[in-house]
PDB file of C-alpha atoms in Angstrom:
ATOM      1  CA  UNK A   1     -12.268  -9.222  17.471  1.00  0.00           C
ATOM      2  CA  UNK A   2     -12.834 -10.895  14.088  1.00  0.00           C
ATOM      3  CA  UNK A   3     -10.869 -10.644  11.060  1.00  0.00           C
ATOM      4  CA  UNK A   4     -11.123  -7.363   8.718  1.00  0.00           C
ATOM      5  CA  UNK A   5     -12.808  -8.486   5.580  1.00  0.00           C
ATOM      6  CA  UNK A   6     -11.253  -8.552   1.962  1.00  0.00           C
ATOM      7  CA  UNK A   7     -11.333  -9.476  -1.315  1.00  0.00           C
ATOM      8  CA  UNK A   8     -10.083 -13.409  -1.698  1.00  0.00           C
ATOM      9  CA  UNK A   9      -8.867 -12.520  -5.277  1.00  0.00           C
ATOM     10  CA  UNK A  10      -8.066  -9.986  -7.349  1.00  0.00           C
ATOM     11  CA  UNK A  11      -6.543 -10.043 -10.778  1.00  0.00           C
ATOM     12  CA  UNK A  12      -5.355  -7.690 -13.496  1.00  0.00           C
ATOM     13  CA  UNK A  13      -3.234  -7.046 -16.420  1.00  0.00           C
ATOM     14  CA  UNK A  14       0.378  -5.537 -16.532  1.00  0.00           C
ATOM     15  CA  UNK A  15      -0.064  -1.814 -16.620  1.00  0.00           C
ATOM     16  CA  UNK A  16      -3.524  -2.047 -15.359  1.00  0.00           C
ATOM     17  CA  UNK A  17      -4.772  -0.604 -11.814  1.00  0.00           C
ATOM     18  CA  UNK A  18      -6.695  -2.765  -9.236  1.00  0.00           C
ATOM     19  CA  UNK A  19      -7.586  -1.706  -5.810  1.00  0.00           C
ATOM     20  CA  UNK A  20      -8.337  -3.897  -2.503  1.00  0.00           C
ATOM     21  CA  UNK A  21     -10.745  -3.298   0.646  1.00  0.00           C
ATOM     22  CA  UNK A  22     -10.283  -4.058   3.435  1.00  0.00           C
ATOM     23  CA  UNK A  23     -13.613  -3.598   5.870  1.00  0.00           C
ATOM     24  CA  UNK A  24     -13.874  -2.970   9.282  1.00  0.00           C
ATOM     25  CA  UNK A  25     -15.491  -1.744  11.942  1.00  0.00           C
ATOM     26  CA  UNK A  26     -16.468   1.571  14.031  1.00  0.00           C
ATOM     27  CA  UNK A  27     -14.474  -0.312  16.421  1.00  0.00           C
ATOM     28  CA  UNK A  28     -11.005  -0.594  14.358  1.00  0.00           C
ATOM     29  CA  UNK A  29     -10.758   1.093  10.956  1.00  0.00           C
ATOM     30  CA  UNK A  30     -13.424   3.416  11.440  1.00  0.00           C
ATOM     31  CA  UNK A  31     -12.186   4.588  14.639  1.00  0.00           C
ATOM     32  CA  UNK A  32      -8.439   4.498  13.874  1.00  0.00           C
ATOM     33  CA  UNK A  33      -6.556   6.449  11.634  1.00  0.00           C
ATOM     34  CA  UNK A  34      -4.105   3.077  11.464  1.00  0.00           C
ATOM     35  CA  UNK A  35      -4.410   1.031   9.143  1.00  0.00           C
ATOM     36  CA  UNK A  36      -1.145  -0.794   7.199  1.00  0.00           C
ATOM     37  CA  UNK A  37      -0.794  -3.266   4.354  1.00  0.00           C
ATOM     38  CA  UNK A  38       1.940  -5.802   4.230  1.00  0.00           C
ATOM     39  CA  UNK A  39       2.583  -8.016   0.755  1.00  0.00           C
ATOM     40  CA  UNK A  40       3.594 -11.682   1.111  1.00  0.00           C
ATOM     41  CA  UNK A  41       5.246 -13.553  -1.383  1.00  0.00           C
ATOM     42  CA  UNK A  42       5.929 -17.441  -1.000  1.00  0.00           C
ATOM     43  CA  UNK A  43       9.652 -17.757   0.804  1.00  0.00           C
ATOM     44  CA  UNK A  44       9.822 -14.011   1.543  1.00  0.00           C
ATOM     45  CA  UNK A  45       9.041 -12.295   4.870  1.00  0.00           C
ATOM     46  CA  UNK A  46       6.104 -10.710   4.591  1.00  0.00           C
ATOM     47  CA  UNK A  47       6.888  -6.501   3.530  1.00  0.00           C
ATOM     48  CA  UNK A  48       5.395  -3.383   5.178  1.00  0.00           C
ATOM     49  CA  UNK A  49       3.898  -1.120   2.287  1.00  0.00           C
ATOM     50  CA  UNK A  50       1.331   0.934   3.693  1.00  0.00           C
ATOM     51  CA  UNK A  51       1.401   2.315   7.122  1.00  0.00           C
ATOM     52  CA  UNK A  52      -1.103   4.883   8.732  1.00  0.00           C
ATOM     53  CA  UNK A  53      -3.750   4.628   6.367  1.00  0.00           C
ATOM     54  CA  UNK A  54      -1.769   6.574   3.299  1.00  0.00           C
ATOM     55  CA  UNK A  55       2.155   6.585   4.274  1.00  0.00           C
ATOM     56  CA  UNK A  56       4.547   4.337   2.155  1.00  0.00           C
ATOM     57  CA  UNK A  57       7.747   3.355   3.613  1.00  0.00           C
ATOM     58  CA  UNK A  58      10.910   4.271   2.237  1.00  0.00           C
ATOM     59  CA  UNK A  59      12.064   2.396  -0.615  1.00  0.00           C
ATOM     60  CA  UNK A  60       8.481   1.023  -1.720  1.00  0.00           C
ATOM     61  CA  UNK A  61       7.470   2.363  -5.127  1.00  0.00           C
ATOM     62  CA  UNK A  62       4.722   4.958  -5.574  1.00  0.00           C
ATOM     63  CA  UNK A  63       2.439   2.803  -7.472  1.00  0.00           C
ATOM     64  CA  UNK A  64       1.294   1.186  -4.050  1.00  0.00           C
ATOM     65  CA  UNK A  65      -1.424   3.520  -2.320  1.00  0.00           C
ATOM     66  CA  UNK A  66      -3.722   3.790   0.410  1.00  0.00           C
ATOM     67  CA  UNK A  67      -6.795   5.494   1.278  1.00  0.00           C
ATOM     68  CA  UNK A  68     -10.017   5.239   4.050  1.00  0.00           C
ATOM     69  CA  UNK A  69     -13.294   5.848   3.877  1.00  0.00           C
ATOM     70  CA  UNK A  70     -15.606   5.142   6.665  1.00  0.00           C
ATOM     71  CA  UNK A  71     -15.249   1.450   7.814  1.00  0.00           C
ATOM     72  CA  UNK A  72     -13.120   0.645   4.231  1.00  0.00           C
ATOM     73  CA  UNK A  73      -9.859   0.972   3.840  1.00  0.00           C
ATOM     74  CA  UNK A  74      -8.173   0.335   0.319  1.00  0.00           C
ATOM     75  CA  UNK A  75      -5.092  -0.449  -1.042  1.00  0.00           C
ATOM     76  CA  UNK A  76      -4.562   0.663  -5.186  1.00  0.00           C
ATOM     77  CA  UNK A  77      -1.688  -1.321  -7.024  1.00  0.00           C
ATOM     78  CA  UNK A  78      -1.181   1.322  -9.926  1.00  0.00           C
ATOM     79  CA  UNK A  79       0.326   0.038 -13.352  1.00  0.00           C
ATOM     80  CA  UNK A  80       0.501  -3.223 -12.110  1.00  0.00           C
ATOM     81  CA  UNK A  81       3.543  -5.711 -12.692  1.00  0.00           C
ATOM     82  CA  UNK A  82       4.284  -9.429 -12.558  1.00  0.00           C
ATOM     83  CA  UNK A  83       6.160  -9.071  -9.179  1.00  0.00           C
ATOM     84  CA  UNK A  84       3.449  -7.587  -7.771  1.00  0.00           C
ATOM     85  CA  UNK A  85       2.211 -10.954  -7.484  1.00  0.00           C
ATOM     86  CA  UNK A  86       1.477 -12.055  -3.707  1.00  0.00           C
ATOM     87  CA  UNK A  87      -0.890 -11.993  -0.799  1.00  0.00           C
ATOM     88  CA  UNK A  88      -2.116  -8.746   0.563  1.00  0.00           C
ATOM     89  CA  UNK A  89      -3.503  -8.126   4.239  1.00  0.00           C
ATOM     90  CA  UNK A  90      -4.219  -5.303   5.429  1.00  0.00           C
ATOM     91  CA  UNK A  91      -4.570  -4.393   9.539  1.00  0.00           C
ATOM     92  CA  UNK A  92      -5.477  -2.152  11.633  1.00  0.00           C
ATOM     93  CA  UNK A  93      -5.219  -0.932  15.327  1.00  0.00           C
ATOM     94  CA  UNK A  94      -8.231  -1.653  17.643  1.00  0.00           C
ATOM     95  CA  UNK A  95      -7.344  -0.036  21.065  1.00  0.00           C
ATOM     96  CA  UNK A  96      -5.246  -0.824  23.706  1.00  0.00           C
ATOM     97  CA  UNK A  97      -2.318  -1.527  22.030  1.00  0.00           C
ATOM     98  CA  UNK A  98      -3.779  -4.724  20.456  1.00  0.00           C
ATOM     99  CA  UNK A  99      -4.474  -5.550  16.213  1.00  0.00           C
ATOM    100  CA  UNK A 100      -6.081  -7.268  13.824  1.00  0.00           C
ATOM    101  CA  UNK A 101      -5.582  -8.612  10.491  1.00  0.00           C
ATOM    102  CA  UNK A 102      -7.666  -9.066   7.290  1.00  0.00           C
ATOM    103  CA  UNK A 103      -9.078 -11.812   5.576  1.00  0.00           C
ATOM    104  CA  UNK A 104      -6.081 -11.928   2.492  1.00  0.00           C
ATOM    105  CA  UNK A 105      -6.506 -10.881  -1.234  1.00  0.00           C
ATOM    106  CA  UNK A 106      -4.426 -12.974  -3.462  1.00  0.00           C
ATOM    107  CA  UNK A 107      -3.196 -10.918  -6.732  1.00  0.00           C
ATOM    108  CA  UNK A 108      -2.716 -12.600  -9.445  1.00  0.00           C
ATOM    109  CA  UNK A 109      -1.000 -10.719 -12.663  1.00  0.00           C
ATOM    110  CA  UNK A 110      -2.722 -12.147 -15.925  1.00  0.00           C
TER     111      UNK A 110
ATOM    112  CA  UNK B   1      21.995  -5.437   8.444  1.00  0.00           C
ATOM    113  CA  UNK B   2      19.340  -5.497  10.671  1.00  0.00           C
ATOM    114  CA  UNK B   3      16.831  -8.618  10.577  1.00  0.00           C
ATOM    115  CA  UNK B   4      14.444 -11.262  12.776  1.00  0.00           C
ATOM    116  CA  UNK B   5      14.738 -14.693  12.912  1.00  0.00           C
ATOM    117  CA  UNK B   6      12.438 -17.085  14.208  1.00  0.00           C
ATOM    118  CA  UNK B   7      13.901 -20.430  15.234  1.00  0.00           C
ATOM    119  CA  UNK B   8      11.814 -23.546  17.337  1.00  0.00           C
ATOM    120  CA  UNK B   9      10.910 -26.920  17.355  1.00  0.00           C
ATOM    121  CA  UNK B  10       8.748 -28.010  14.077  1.00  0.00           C
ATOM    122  CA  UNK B  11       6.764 -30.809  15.786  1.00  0.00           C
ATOM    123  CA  UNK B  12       5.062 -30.522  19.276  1.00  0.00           C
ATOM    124  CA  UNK B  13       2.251 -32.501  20.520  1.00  0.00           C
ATOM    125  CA  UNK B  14      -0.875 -31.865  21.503  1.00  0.00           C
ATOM    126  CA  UNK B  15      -1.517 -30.691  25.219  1.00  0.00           C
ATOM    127  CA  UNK B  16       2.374 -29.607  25.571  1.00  0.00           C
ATOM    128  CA  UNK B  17       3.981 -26.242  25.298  1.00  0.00           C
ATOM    129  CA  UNK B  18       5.213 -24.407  22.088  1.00  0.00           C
ATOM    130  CA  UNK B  19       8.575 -22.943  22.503  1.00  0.00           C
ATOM    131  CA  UNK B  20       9.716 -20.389  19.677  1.00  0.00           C
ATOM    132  CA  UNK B  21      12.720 -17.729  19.508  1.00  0.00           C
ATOM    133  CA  UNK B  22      13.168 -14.636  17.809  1.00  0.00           C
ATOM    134  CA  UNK B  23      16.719 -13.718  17.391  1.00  0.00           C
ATOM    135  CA  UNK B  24      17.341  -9.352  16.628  1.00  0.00           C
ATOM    136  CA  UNK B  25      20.465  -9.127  14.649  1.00  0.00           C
ATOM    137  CA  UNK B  26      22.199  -5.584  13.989  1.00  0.00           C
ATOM    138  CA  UNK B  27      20.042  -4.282  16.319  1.00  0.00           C
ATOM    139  CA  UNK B  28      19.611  -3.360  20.168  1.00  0.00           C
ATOM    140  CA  UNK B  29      16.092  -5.277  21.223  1.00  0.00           C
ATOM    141  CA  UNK B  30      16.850  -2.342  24.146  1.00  0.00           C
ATOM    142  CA  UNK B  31      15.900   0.085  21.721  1.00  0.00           C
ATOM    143  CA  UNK B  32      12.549   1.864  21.818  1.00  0.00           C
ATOM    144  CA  UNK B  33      11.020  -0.400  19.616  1.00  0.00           C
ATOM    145  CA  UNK B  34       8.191  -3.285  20.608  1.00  0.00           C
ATOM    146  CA  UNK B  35       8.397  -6.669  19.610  1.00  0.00           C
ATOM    147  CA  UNK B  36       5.729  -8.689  18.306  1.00  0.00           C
ATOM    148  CA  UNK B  37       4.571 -12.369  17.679  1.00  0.00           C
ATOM    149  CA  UNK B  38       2.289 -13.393  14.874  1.00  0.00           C
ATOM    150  CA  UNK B  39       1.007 -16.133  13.101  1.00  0.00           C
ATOM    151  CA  UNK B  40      -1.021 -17.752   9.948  1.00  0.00           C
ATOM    152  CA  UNK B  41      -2.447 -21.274  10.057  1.00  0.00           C
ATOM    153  CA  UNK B  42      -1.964 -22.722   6.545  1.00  0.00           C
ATOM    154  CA  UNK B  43      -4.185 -21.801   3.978  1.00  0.00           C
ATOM    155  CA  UNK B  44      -5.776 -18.638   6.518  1.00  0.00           C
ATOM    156  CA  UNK B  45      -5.008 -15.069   7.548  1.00  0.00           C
ATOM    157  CA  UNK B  46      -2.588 -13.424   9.328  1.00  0.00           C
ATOM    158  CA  UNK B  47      -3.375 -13.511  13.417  1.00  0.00           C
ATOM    159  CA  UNK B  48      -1.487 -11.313  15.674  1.00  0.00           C
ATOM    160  CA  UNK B  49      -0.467 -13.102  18.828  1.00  0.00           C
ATOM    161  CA  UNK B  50       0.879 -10.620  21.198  1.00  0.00           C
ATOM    162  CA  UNK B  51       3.675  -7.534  21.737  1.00  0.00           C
ATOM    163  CA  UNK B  52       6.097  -7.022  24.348  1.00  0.00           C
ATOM    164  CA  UNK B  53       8.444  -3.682  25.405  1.00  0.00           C
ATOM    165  CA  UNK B  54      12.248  -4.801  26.412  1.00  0.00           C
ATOM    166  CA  UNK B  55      10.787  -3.269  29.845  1.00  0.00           C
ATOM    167  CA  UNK B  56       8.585  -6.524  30.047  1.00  0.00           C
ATOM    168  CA  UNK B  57       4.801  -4.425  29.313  1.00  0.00           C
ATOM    169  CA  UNK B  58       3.121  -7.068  27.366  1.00  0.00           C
ATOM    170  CA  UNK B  59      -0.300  -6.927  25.356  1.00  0.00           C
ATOM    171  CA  UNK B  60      -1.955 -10.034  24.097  1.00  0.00           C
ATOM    172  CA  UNK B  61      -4.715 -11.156  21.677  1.00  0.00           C
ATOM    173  CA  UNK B  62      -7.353 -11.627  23.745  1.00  0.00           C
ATOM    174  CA  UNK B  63      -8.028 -15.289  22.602  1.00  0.00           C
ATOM    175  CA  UNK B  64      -4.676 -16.343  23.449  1.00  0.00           C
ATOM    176  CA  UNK B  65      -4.021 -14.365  26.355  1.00  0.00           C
ATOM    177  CA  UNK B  66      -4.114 -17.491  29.189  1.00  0.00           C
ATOM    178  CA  UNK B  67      -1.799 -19.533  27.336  1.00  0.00           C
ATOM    179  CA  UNK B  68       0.696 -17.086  26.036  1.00  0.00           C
ATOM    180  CA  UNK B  69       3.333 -15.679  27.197  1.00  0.00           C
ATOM    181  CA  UNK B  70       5.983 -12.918  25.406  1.00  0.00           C
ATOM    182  CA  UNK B  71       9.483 -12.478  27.083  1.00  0.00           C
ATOM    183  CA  UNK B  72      12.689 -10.768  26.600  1.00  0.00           C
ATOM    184  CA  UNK B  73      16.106 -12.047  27.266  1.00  0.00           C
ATOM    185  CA  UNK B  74      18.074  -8.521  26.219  1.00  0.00           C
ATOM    186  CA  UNK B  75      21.343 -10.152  27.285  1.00  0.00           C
ATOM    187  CA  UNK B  76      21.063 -12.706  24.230  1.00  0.00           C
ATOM    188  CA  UNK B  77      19.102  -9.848  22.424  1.00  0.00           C
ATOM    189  CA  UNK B  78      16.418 -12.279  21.443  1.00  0.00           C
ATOM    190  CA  UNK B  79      12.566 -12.611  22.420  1.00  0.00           C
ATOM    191  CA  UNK B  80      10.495 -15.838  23.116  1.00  0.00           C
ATOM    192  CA  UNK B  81       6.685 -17.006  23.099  1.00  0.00           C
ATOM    193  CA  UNK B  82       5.456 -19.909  24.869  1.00  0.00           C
ATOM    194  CA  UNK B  83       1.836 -21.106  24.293  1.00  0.00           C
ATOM    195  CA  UNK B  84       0.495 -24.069  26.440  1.00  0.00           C
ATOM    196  CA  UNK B  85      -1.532 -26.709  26.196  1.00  0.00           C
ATOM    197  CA  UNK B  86      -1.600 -26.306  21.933  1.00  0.00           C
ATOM    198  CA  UNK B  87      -3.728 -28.120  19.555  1.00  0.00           C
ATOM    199  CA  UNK B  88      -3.991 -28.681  16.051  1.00  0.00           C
ATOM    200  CA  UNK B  89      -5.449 -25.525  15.914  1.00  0.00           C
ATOM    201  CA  UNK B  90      -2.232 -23.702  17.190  1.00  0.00           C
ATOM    202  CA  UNK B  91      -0.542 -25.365  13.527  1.00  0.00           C
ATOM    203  CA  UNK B  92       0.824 -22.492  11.927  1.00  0.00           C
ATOM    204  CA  UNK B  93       3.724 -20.149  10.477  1.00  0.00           C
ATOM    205  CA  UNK B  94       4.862 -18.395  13.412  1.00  0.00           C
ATOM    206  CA  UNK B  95       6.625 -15.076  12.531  1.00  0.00           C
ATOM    207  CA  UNK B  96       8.060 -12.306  14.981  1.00  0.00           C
ATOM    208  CA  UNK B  97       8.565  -8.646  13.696  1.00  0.00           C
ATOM    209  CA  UNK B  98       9.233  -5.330  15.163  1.00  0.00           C
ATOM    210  CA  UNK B  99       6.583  -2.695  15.812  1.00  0.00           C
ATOM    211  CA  UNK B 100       7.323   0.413  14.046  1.00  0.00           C
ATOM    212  CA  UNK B 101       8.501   3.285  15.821  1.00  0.00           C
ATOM    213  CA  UNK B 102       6.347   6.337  17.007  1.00  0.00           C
ATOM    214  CA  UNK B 103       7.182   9.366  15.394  1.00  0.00           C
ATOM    215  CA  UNK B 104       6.412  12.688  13.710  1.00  0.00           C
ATOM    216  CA  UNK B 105       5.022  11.290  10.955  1.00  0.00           C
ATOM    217  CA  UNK B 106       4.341   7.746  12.160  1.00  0.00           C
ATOM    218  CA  UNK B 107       1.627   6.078  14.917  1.00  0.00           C
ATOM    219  CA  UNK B 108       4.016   3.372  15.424  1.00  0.00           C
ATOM    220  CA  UNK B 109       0.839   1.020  14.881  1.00  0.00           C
ATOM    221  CA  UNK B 110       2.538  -1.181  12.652  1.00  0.00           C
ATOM    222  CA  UNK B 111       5.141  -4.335  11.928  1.00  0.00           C
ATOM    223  CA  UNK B 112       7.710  -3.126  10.234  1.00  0.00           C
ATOM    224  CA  UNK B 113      10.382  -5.774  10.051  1.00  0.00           C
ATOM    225  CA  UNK B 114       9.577  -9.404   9.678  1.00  0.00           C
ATOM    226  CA  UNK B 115      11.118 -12.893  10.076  1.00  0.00           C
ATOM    227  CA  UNK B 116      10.656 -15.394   7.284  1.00  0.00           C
ATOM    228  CA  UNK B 117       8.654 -17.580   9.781  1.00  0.00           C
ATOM    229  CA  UNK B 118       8.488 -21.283  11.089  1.00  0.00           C
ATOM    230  CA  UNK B 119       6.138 -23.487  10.607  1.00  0.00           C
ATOM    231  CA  UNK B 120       5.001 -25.472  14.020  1.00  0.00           C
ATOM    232  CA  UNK B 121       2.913 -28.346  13.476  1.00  0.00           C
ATOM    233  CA  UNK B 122       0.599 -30.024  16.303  1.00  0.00           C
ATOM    234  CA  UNK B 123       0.669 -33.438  16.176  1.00  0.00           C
ATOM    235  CA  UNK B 124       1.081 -36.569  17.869  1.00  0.00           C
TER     236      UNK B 124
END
């Protein structure tokens, strides 16, 4: 199963909006309506923000969303802030109870 | 509060077994939740290793699957990988985290709660 691709980098401006795919396969996002993101910041376990495609976990702000299209999945980081700063990887279920991970985006805050 | 921790040797050499623990604080591992093992090689992606039910039904990544194994000790409510026969490719952060929890409104297909993760380095 190889790695879902994304992004390496992405950057943006405080306020600004900047979005991140995250591309599968027929075999894993296509297929699956399961798809999560998870943010990692250096020091910090890394922190569920997107589960099942479109759902946000309690207590993670509104400005993170999800969508799926086809083989793409994408995470949008709306009015984007400094602590928004981190790692992004998005996964996805493949079958039988097993995963896989993406590639990593960094965001970087200018 | 509930929380993982990850705790192991930071060293092993090449050929030998890695040993890690993943200690469940505030938290029954006897609940319905599954428990998962996953790591990151410095400077790469995220790489799920494997998930395991208190029950003992485990599901690995198929790459890994002959030299790990995922097991429960509920008494000590903790969890435990072994991989064999590691190389410096098997360097990494190792971090455990709970599967989320199949509901209404929820597949379950996801790692909700994370350790901060150890770093294991192969070398000789």
């Amino acid at each position: 199963q190889s790695a879902l691709t994304q992004p390496a980098s992405v950057s943006g401006s405080p306020g600004q909006s900047i979005t991140i795919s995250c591309t599968g396969t027929s075999n894993d996002v296509g297929d699956y309506d399961f798809v999560s993101w998870y943010q990692e910041q250096p020091g910090k376990a890394p922190k569920l923000i997107i589960y099942d495609v479109s759902r946000r976990p309690s207590g993670v702000s509104n400005r993170f969303s999800g969508s799926k299209s086809g083989n793409t999945a994408s995470l949008t980081i709306s009015g984007l802030q400094a602590e928004d700063e981190a790692d992004y990887y998005c996964s996805s279920f493949t079958g039988s109870a097993t995963y896989v991970f993406g590639t990593g985006t960094q965001v970087t805050v200018l | 509060q509930v929380q993982v921790k990850e705790s192991g040797p930071g060293l092993v050499k090449p050929s030998e077994t890695l040993s890690l623990t993943c200690v469940v604080s505030g938290f029954s591992i006897s609940s319905d939740y599954y428990w998962a093992w996953i790591r990151q090689p410095p400077g790469k992606g995220l790489e799920w290793i494997g998930t395991m039910y208190h029950s003992g039904s485990t599901y690995y990544n198929t790459p890994l699957k002959s030299r790990a194994t995922i097991s429960v000790d509920t008494s000590k409510n903790q969890f435990s990988l072994l991989l064999t026969s590691v190389t410096a490719a098997d360097t990494a952060v190792y971090y455990c985290a709970r599967r989320g929890l199949y509901g209404d409104d929820s597949s379950g297909w996801y790692f909700d709660l994370w350790g901060r993760g150890t770093l294991v380095t192969v070398s000789s």
